[in-house]
mmCIF file of C-alpha atoms in Angstrom:
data_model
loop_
_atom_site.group_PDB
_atom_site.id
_atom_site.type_symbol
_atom_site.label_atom_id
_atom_site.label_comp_id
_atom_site.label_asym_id
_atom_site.label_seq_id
_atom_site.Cartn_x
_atom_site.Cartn_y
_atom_site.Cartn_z
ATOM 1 C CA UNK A 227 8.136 -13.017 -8.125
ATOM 2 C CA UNK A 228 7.261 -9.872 -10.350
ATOM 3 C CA UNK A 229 3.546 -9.718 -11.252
ATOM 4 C CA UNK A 230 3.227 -8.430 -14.869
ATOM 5 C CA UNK A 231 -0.471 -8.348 -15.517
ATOM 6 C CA UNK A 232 -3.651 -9.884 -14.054
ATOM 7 C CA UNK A 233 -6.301 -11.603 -16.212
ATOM 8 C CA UNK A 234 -9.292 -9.619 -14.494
ATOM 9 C CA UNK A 235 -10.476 -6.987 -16.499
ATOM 10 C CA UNK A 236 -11.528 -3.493 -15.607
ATOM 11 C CA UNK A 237 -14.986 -2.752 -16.850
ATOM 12 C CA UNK A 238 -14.082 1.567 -16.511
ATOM 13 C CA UNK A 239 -10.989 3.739 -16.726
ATOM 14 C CA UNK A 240 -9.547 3.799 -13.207
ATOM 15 C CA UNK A 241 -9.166 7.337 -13.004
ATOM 16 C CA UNK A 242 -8.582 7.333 -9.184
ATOM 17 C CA UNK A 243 -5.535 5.185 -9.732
ATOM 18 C CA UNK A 244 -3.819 6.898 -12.367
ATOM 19 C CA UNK A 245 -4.276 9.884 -10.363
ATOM 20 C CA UNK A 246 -2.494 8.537 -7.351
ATOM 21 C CA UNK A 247 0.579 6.992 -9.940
ATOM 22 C CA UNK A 248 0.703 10.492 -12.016
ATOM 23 C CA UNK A 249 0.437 12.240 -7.720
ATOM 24 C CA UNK A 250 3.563 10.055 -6.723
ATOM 25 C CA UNK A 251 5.822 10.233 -9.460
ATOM 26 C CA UNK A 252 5.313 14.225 -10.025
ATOM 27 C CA UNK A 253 6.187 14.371 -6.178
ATOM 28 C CA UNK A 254 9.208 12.025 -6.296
ATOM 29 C CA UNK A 255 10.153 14.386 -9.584
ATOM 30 C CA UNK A 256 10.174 17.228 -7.000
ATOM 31 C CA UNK A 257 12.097 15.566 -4.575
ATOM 32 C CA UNK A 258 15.100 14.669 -7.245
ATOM 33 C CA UNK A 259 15.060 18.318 -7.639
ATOM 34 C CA UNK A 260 16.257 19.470 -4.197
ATOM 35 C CA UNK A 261 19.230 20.378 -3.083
ATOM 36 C CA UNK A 262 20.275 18.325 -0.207
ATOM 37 C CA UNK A 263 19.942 20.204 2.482
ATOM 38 C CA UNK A 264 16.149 21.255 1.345
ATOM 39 C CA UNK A 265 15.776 17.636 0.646
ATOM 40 C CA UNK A 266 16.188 16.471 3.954
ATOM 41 C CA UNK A 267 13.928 19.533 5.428
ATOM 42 C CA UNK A 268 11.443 17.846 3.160
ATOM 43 C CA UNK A 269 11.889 14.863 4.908
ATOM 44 C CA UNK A 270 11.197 16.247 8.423
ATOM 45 C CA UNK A 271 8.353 17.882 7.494
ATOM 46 C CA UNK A 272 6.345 15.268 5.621
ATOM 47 C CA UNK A 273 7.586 11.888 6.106
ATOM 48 C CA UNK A 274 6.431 9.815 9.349
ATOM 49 C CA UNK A 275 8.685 9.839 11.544
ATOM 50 C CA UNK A 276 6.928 7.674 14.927
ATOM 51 C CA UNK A 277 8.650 9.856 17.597
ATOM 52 C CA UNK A 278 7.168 12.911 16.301
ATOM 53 C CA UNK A 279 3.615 11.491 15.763
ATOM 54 C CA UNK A 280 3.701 10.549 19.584
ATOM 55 C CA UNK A 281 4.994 13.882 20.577
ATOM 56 C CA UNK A 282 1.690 15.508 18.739
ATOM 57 C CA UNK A 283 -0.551 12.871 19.811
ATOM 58 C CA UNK A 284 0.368 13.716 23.233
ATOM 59 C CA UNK A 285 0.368 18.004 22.369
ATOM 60 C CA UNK A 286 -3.282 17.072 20.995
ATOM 61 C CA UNK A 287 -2.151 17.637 17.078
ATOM 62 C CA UNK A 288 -3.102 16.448 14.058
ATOM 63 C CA UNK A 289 0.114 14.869 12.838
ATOM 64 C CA UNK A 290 0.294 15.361 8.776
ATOM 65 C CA UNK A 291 3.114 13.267 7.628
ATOM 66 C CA UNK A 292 0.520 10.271 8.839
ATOM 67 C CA UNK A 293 -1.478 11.132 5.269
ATOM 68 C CA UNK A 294 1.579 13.180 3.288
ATOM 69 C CA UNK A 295 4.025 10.357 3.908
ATOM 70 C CA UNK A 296 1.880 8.019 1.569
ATOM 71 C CA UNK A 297 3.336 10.024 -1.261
ATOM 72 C CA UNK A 298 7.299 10.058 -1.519
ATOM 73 C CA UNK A 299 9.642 7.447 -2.152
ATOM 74 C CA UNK A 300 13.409 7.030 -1.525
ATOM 75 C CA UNK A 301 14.497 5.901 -4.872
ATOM 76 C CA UNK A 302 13.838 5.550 -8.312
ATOM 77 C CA UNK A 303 13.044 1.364 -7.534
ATOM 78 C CA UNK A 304 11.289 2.054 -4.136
ATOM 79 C CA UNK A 305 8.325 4.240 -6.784
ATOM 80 C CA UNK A 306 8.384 2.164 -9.840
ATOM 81 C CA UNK A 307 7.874 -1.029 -7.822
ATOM 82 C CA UNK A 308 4.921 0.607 -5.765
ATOM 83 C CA UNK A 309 3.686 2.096 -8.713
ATOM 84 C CA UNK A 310 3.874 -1.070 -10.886
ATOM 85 C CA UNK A 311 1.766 -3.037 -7.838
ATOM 86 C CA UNK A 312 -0.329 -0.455 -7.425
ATOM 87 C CA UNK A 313 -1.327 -0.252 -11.382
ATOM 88 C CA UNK A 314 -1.523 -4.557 -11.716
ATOM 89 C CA UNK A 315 -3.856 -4.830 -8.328
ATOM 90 C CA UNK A 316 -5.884 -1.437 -7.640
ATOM 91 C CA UNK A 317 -7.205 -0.742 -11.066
ATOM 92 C CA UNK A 318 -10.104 -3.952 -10.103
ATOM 93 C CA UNK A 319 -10.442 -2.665 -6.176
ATOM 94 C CA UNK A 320 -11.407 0.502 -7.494
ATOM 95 C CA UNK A 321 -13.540 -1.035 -10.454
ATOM 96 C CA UNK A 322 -15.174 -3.069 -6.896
ATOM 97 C CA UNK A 323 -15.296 0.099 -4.420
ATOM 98 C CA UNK A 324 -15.997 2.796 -7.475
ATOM 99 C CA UNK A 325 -13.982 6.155 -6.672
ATOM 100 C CA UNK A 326 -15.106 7.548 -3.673
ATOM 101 C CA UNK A 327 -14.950 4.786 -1.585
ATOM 102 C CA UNK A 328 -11.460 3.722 -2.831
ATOM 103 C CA UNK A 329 -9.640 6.546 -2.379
ATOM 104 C CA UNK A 330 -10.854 6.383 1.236
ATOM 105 C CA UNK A 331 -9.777 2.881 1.528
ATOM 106 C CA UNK A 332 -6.080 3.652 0.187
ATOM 107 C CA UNK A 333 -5.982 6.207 2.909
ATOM 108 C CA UNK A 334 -7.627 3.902 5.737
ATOM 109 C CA UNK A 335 -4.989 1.044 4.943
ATOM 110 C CA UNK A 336 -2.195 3.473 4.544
ATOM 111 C CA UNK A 337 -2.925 4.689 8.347
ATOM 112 C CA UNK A 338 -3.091 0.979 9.655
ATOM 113 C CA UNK A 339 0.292 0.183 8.243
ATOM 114 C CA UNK A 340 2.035 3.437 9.634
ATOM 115 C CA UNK A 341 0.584 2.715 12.706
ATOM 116 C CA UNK A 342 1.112 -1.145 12.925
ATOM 117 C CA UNK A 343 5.225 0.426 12.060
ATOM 118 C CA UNK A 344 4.430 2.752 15.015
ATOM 119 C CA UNK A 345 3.752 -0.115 17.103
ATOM 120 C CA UNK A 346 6.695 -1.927 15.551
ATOM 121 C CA UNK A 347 9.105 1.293 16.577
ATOM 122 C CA UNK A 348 7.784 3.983 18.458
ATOM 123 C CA UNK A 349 10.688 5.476 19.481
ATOM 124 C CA UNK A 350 12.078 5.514 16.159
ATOM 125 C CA UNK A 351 13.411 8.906 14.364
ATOM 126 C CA UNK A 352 13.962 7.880 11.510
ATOM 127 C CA UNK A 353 11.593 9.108 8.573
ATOM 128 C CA UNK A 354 9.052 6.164 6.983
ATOM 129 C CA UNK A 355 7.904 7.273 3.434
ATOM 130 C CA UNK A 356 6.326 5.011 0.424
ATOM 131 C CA UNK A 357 2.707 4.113 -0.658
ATOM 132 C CA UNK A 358 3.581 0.164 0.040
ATOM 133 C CA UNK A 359 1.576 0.214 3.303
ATOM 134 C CA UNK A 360 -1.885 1.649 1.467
ATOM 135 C CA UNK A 361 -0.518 -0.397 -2.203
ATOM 136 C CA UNK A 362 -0.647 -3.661 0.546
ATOM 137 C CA UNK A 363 -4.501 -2.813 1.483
ATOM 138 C CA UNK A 364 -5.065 -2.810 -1.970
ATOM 139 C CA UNK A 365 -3.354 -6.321 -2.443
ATOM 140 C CA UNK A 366 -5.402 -7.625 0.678
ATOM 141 C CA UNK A 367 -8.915 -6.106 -0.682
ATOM 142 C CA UNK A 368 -7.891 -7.922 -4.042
ATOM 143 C CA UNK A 369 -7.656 -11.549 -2.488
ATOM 144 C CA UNK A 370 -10.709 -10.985 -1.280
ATOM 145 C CA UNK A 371 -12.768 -9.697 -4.316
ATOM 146 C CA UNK A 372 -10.998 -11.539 -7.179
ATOM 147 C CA UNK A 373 -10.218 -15.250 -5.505
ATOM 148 C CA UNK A 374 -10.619 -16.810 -8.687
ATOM 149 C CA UNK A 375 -8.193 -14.321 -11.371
ATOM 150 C CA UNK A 376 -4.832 -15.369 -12.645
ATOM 151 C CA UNK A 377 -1.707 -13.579 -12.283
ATOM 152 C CA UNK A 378 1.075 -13.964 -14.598
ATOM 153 C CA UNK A 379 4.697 -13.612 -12.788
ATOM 154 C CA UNK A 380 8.164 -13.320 -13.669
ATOM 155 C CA UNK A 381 10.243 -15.693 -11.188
ATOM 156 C CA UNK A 382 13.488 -13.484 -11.607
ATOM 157 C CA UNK A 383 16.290 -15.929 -10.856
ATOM 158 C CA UNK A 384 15.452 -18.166 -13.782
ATOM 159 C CA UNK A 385 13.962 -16.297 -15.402
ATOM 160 C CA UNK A 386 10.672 -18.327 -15.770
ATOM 161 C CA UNK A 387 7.033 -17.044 -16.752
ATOM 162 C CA UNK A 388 4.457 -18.751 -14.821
ATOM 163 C CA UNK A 389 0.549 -18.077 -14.625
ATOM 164 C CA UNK A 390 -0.656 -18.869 -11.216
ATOM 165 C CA UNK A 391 -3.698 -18.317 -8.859
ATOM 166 C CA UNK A 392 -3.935 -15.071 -7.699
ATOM 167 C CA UNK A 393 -4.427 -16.102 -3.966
ATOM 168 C CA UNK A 394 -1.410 -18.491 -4.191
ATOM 169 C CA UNK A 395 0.746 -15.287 -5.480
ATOM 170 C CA UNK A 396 -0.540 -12.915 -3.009
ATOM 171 C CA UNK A 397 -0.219 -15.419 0.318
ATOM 172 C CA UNK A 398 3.015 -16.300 -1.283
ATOM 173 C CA UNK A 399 3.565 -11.989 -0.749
ATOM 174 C CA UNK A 400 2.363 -12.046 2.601
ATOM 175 C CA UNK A 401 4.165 -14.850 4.224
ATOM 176 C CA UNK A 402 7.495 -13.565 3.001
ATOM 177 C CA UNK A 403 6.278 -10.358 4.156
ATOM 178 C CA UNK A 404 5.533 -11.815 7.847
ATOM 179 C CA UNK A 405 8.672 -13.424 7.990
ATOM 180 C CA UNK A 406 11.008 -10.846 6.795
ATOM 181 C CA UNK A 407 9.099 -8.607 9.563
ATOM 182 C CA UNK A 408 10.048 -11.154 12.557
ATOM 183 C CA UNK A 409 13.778 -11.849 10.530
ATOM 184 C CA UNK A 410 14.800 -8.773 8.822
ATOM 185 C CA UNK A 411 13.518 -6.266 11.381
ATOM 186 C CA UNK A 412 16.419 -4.025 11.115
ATOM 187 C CA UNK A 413 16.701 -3.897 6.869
ATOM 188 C CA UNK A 414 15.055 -0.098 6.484
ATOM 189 C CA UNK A 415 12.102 -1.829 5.308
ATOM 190 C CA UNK A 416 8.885 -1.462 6.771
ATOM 191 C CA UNK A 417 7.956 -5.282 7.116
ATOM 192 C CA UNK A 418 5.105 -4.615 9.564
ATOM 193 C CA UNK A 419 3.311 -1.939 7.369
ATOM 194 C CA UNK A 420 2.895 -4.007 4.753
ATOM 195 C CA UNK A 421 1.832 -7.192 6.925
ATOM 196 C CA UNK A 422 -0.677 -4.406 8.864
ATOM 197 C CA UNK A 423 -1.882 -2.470 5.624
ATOM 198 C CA UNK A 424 -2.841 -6.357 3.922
ATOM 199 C CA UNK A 425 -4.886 -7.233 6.853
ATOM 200 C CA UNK A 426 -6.806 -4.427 6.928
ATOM 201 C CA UNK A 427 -7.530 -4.104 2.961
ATOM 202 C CA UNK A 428 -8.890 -7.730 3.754
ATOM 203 C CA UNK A 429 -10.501 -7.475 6.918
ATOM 204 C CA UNK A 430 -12.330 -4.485 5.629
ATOM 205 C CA UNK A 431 -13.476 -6.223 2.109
ATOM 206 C CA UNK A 432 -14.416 -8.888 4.285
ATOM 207 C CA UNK A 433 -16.685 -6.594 6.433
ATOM 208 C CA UNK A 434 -17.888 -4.167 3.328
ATOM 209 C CA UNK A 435 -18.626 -7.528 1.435
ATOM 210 C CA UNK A 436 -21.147 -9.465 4.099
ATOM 211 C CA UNK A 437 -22.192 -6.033 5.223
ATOM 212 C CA UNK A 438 -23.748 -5.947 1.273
ATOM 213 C CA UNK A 439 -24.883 -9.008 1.076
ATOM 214 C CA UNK A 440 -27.230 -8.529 4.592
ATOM 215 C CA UNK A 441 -28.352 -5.363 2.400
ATOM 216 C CA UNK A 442 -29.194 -7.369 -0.246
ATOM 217 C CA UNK A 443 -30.863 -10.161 1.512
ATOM 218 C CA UNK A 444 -32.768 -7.864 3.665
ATOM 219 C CA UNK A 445 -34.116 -5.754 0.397
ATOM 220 C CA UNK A 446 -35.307 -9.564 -1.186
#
């Protein structure tokens, strides 16, 4: 199912997210610009690749791809359909977090779900690139701050327009998400990033949520 538009409205511009969609296509438009051979040395030097970030984890390095890798795509339908989750969901989760704190919370989820993939692969050397991971925190913090929006879908096969609970869409996401990781292991697609990067968007709303409301109760 394709999401098309959410009926929870943004009460400011969400300046941090059209930063990060303008960031990620300019890069991708850099990458279509390579030759091939400079493409692919591109590709070693900032996508993840999990056998390298063990190698500097054990040399005691900071290991960049584990931030840069967030930012390139493989294809043309690999950004738009990041992009196109990333505008419907994270425009509210920043509205909810305001700027600062949501551009830290892209980058928090995006490091879970490399290094739930890590987990998944570490031997692996073959380079992992896309914002899904960090577009998936976004997803989870959004079932946790806006239970009770709408989100209108496109059911492709039909095709069919339906308006349903956002929850219902976005467990609907995760379970197919779950079991493609335990069924489709092998696909090229990073299963266990997204499952990791939706937990921890939610498990951290969860926290930043009750950790406010103690504020608040303590401050009555």
């Amino acid at each position: 199912m394709l999401p098309l538009r959410d009926s929870q409205p943004s009460r400011r511009i969400p300046f941090i997210t059209v930063i990060l969609i303008i960031f990620n296509v300019v890069v991708f438009i850099y990458q279509q610009r390579l030759d091939l051979p400079s493409y692919y040395e591109f590709l070693d030097r900032y996508a993840f690749i999990p056998a390298e970030f063990l190698a500097a984890i054990r040399a005691g390095k900071f290991y960049f791809p584990l931030i840069t890798s967030m930012f390139l795509h493989g294809g043309i339908a690999h950004l738009l359909g990041n992009m196109w989750m990333l505008w419907i969901f994270g425009d509210n989760v920043e509205d909810y977090l305001r700027p600062a704190k949501y551009i830290l919370f892209y980058l928090a989820t995006g490091i879970i779900a490399i290094l739930a993939h890590t987990l998944a692969d570490f031997n692996s050397d073959i380079p992992t690139l896309g914002a899904s991971g960090a577009i998936a925190g976004v997803m989870g913090a959004y079932l946790i701050l806006y239970p009770h929006a709408r989100v209108m879908t496109l059911v492709p096969i039909v095709p069919y327009f339906v308006t349903i609970p956002a929850p219902i869409y976005l467990v609907i996401w995760f379970v197919i998400q779950l079991i493609s990781g335990f069924t489709r292991g092998s696909s090229g697609i990073a299963w266990w990033a997204h499952v990791a990067g939706f937990l921890g968007g939610l498990i951290i709303c969860i926290g930043g949520r009750n950790r406010r409301k103690r504020q608040e109760q303590a401050s009555n």
